[in-house]
mmCIF file with all atom_site columns, C-alpha atoms in Angstrom:
data_model
loop_
_atom_site.group_PDB
_atom_site.id
_atom_site.type_symbol
_atom_site.label_atom_id
_atom_site.label_alt_id
_atom_site.label_comp_id
_atom_site.label_asym_id
_atom_site.label_entity_id
_atom_site.label_seq_id
_atom_site.pdbx_PDB_ins_code
_atom_site.Cartn_x
_atom_site.Cartn_y
_atom_site.Cartn_z
_atom_site.occupancy
_atom_site.B_iso_or_equiv
_atom_site.pdbx_formal_charge
_atom_site.auth_seq_id
_atom_site.auth_comp_id
_atom_site.auth_asym_id
_atom_site.auth_atom_id
_atom_site.pdbx_PDB_model_num
ATOM 1  C CA . MET X 1 1  ? 0.398   1.398   26.278  1.00 80.00 ? 150 MET X CA 1
ATOM 2  C CA . LYS X 1 2  ? 0.010   -2.121  24.960  1.00 88.00 ? 151 LYS X CA 1
ATOM 3  C CA . ARG X 1 3  ? -3.646  -0.594  24.725  1.00 92.00 ? 152 ARG X CA 1
ATOM 4  C CA . ILE X 1 4  ? -2.730  1.809   22.659  1.00 90.00 ? 153 ILE X CA 1
ATOM 5  C CA . ILE X 1 5  ? -0.737  0.319   20.089  1.00 86.00 ? 154 ILE X CA 1
ATOM 6  C CA . LEU X 1 6  ? -3.403  -2.365  20.153  1.00 89.00 ? 155 LEU X CA 1
ATOM 7  C CA . LEU X 1 7  ? -5.983  0.126   19.210  1.00 92.00 ? 156 LEU X CA 1
ATOM 8  C CA . LEU X 1 8  ? -3.542  1.611   16.666  1.00 88.00 ? 157 LEU X CA 1
ATOM 9  C CA . SER X 1 9  ? -3.247  -1.512  14.940  1.00 86.00 ? 158 SER X CA 1
ATOM 10 C CA . ALA X 1 10 ? -6.770  -2.059  15.043  1.00 90.00 ? 159 ALA X CA 1
ATOM 11 C CA . LEU X 1 11 ? -7.297  1.434   13.301  1.00 91.00 ? 160 LEU X CA 1
ATOM 12 C CA . THR X 1 12 ? -4.796  0.952   10.861  1.00 86.00 ? 161 THR X CA 1
ATOM 13 C CA . LEU X 1 13 ? -6.385  -2.983  9.801   1.00 84.00 ? 162 LEU X CA 1
ATOM 14 C CA . ALA X 1 14 ? -10.009 -0.983  9.452   1.00 88.00 ? 163 ALA X CA 1
ATOM 15 C CA . LEU X 1 15 ? -8.531  1.969   7.554   1.00 86.00 ? 164 LEU X CA 1
ATOM 16 C CA . VAL X 1 16 ? -6.844  -0.414  4.970   1.00 82.00 ? 165 VAL X CA 1
ATOM 17 C CA . VAL X 1 17 ? -9.923  -2.642  4.662   1.00 81.00 ? 166 VAL X CA 1
ATOM 18 C CA . LEU X 1 18 ? -12.483 0.219   4.316   1.00 83.00 ? 167 LEU X CA 1
ATOM 19 C CA . GLY X 1 19 ? -9.578  2.042   1.975   1.00 79.00 ? 168 GLY X CA 1
ATOM 20 C CA . VAL X 1 20 ? -9.551  -0.932  -0.508  1.00 74.00 ? 169 VAL X CA 1
ATOM 21 C CA . LEU X 1 21 ? -13.130 -1.020  -0.407  1.00 73.00 ? 170 LEU X CA 1
ATOM 22 C CA . VAL X 1 22 ? -13.864 2.620   -1.420  1.00 74.00 ? 171 VAL X CA 1
ATOM 23 C CA . ALA X 1 23 ? -10.399 3.268   -3.424  1.00 70.00 ? 172 ALA X CA 1
ATOM 24 C CA . SER X 1 24 ? -10.512 -0.263  -5.786  1.00 59.00 ? 173 SER X CA 1
ATOM 25 C CA . SER X 1 25 ? -13.237 0.859   -7.688  1.00 64.00 ? 174 SER X CA 1
ATOM 26 C CA . SER X 1 26 ? -11.302 4.137   -8.834  1.00 62.00 ? 175 SER X CA 1
ATOM 27 C CA . PRO X 1 27 ? -8.326  4.017   -11.019 1.00 62.00 ? 176 PRO X CA 1
ATOM 28 C CA . ASP X 1 28 ? -4.475  4.697   -10.059 1.00 71.00 ? 177 ASP X CA 1
ATOM 29 C CA . GLY X 1 29 ? -3.768  8.693   -10.126 1.00 74.00 ? 178 GLY X CA 1
ATOM 30 C CA . LEU X 1 30 ? -1.726  7.806   -13.227 1.00 74.00 ? 179 LEU X CA 1
ATOM 31 C CA . GLU X 1 31 ? -3.717  5.603   -14.856 1.00 77.00 ? 180 GLU X CA 1
ATOM 32 C CA . SER X 1 32 ? -6.501  8.433   -14.478 1.00 79.00 ? 181 SER X CA 1
ATOM 33 C CA . VAL X 1 33 ? -4.258  11.074  -16.135 1.00 83.00 ? 182 VAL X CA 1
ATOM 34 C CA . ALA X 1 34 ? -3.303  9.273   -18.852 1.00 82.00 ? 183 ALA X CA 1
ATOM 35 C CA . GLU X 1 35 ? -7.243  8.336   -19.604 1.00 83.00 ? 184 GLU X CA 1
ATOM 36 C CA . MET X 1 36 ? -7.742  11.848  -19.504 1.00 85.00 ? 185 MET X CA 1
ATOM 37 C CA . LEU X 1 37 ? -5.272  13.016  -21.960 1.00 88.00 ? 186 LEU X CA 1
ATOM 38 C CA . GLY X 1 38 ? -5.870  10.151  -24.446 1.00 86.00 ? 187 GLY X CA 1
ATOM 39 C CA . PHE X 1 39 ? -2.646  8.192   -24.284 1.00 83.00 ? 188 PHE X CA 1
ATOM 40 C CA . SER X 1 40 ? -3.517  5.256   -21.766 1.00 77.00 ? 189 SER X CA 1
ATOM 41 C CA . ASP X 1 41 ? -3.817  2.596   -24.559 1.00 80.00 ? 190 ASP X CA 1
ATOM 42 C CA . ARG X 1 42 ? -0.144  3.217   -25.284 1.00 79.00 ? 191 ARG X CA 1
ATOM 43 C CA . ALA X 1 43 ? 0.537   1.652   -21.866 1.00 71.00 ? 192 ALA X CA 1
ATOM 44 C CA . GLU X 1 44 ? 3.267   -0.865  -21.462 1.00 70.00 ? 193 GLU X CA 1
ATOM 45 C CA . GLU X 1 45 ? 3.379   -4.002  -19.726 1.00 66.00 ? 194 GLU X CA 1
ATOM 46 C CA . GLY X 1 46 ? 5.871   -4.144  -16.549 1.00 62.00 ? 195 GLY X CA 1
ATOM 47 C CA . GLU X 1 47 ? 7.522   -6.988  -15.470 1.00 63.00 ? 196 GLU X CA 1
ATOM 48 C CA . PRO X 1 48 ? 5.858   -10.768 -16.401 1.00 67.00 ? 197 PRO X CA 1
ATOM 49 C CA . TRP X 1 49 ? 4.931   -11.660 -12.783 1.00 71.00 ? 198 TRP X CA 1
ATOM 50 C CA . SER X 1 50 ? 5.187   -9.408  -9.952  1.00 72.00 ? 199 SER X CA 1
ATOM 51 C CA . PRO X 1 51 ? 3.736   -10.305 -6.174  1.00 74.00 ? 200 PRO X CA 1
ATOM 52 C CA . PHE X 1 52 ? 1.589   -6.673  -6.002  1.00 75.00 ? 201 PHE X CA 1
ATOM 53 C CA . ALA X 1 53 ? 0.975   -5.769  -9.392  1.00 74.00 ? 202 ALA X CA 1
ATOM 54 C CA . ASP X 1 54 ? -2.194  -3.591  -9.991  1.00 72.00 ? 203 ASP X CA 1
ATOM 55 C CA . TYR X 1 55 ? -2.009  -3.364  -5.848  1.00 74.00 ? 204 TYR X CA 1
ATOM 56 C CA . GLU X 1 56 ? -3.061  -7.246  -5.208  1.00 80.00 ? 205 GLU X CA 1
ATOM 57 C CA . PHE X 1 57 ? -1.175  -10.063 -4.071  1.00 81.00 ? 206 PHE X CA 1
ATOM 58 C CA . ARG X 1 58 ? -1.426  -12.447 -6.507  1.00 80.00 ? 207 ARG X CA 1
ATOM 59 C CA . LEU X 1 59 ? -1.039  -15.578 -4.449  1.00 81.00 ? 208 LEU X CA 1
ATOM 60 C CA . ILE X 1 60 ? -4.606  -14.965 -3.237  1.00 83.00 ? 209 ILE X CA 1
ATOM 61 C CA . ASP X 1 61 ? -7.321  -15.535 -6.081  1.00 83.00 ? 210 ASP X CA 1
ATOM 62 C CA . SER X 1 62 ? -10.142 -13.125 -4.740  1.00 80.00 ? 211 SER X CA 1
ATOM 63 C CA . SER X 1 63 ? -9.833  -10.048 -5.357  1.00 79.00 ? 212 SER X CA 1
ATOM 64 C CA . TRP X 1 64 ? -10.267 -7.285  -2.160  1.00 79.00 ? 213 TRP X CA 1
ATOM 65 C CA . PRO X 1 65 ? -8.241  -10.240 0.162   1.00 85.00 ? 214 PRO X CA 1
ATOM 66 C CA . ALA X 1 66 ? -5.733  -9.453  -2.125  1.00 85.00 ? 215 ALA X CA 1
ATOM 67 C CA . GLN X 1 67 ? -5.730  -5.869  -2.182  1.00 83.00 ? 216 GLN X CA 1
ATOM 68 C CA . VAL X 1 68 ? -6.131  -5.870  1.772   1.00 84.00 ? 217 VAL X CA 1
ATOM 69 C CA . VAL X 1 69 ? -2.888  -8.062  1.970   1.00 87.00 ? 218 VAL X CA 1
ATOM 70 C CA . ALA X 1 70 ? -1.087  -5.991  -0.316  1.00 86.00 ? 219 ALA X CA 1
ATOM 71 C CA . GLY X 1 71 ? -2.648  -2.947  1.750   1.00 83.00 ? 220 GLY X CA 1
ATOM 72 C CA . LEU X 1 72 ? -1.509  -4.301  5.143   1.00 86.00 ? 221 LEU X CA 1
ATOM 73 C CA . PHE X 1 73 ? 2.106   -4.904  3.453   1.00 88.00 ? 222 PHE X CA 1
ATOM 74 C CA . GLY X 1 74 ? 2.378   -1.477  2.122   1.00 86.00 ? 223 GLY X CA 1
ATOM 75 C CA . VAL X 1 75 ? 1.809   0.209   5.795   1.00 85.00 ? 224 VAL X CA 1
ATOM 76 C CA . ALA X 1 76 ? 4.351   -2.440  7.484   1.00 89.00 ? 225 ALA X CA 1
ATOM 77 C CA . LEU X 1 77 ? 7.026   -1.562  4.888   1.00 91.00 ? 226 LEU X CA 1
ATOM 78 C CA . MET X 1 78 ? 6.231   2.026   5.249   1.00 90.00 ? 227 MET X CA 1
ATOM 79 C CA . TYR X 1 79 ? 6.087   1.657   9.265   1.00 89.00 ? 228 TYR X CA 1
ATOM 80 C CA . GLY X 1 80 ? 9.480   0.044   9.056   1.00 92.00 ? 229 GLY X CA 1
ATOM 81 C CA . PHE X 1 81 ? 11.087  2.764   6.999   1.00 94.00 ? 230 PHE X CA 1
ATOM 82 C CA . GLY X 1 82 ? 9.643   4.983   9.644   1.00 92.00 ? 231 GLY X CA 1
ATOM 83 C CA . VAL X 1 83 ? 11.045  3.151   12.393  1.00 92.00 ? 232 VAL X CA 1
ATOM 84 C CA . LEU X 1 84 ? 14.212  2.685   10.898  1.00 95.00 ? 233 LEU X CA 1
ATOM 85 C CA . PHE X 1 85 ? 14.870  6.633   9.702   1.00 94.00 ? 234 PHE X CA 1
ATOM 86 C CA . GLY X 1 86 ? 13.719  7.488   13.370  1.00 92.00 ? 235 GLY X CA 1
ATOM 87 C CA . ARG X 1 87 ? 16.574  5.123   14.520  1.00 92.00 ? 236 ARG X CA 1
ATOM 88 C CA . LEU X 1 88 ? 19.144  7.087   12.214  1.00 93.00 ? 237 LEU X CA 1
ATOM 89 C CA . VAL X 1 89 ? 18.185  10.457  12.975  1.00 91.00 ? 238 VAL X CA 1
ATOM 90 C CA . ARG X 1 90 ? 18.165  9.778   16.641  1.00 89.00 ? 239 ARG X CA 1
ATOM 91 C CA . ARG X 1 91 ? 21.668  8.338   16.558  1.00 87.00 ? 240 ARG X CA 1
ATOM 92 C CA . GLY X 1 92 ? 22.852  11.112  14.808  1.00 81.00 ? 241 GLY X CA 1
ATOM 93 C CA . ARG X 1 93 ? 21.677  13.583  17.115  1.00 83.00 ? 242 ARG X CA 1
ATOM 94 C CA . ASP X 1 94 ? 22.937  11.241  20.205  1.00 79.00 ? 243 ASP X CA 1
ATOM 95 C CA . GLY X 1 95 ? 26.545  11.492  18.084  1.00 66.00 ? 244 GLY X CA 1
#
């Protein structure tokens, strides 16, 4: 079991790093639609500072490591939500 968890963790890390390297040059889906429809120049700035603005961890100066950290944080967050949701569903079934 530990071997499977280690393998899945390594696979997740590799996919996040490769995903950053492949997707970082492509614009966000919403940004590309705004550019296609010609209203991207009317975009407003969000919060003055956000730790994960533009899918980068702002406390790291280098671009791709900042994107990897943001991606790993996102994977961990979604994993946590999945575990929480699974426990709530199981608790509901067990009554």
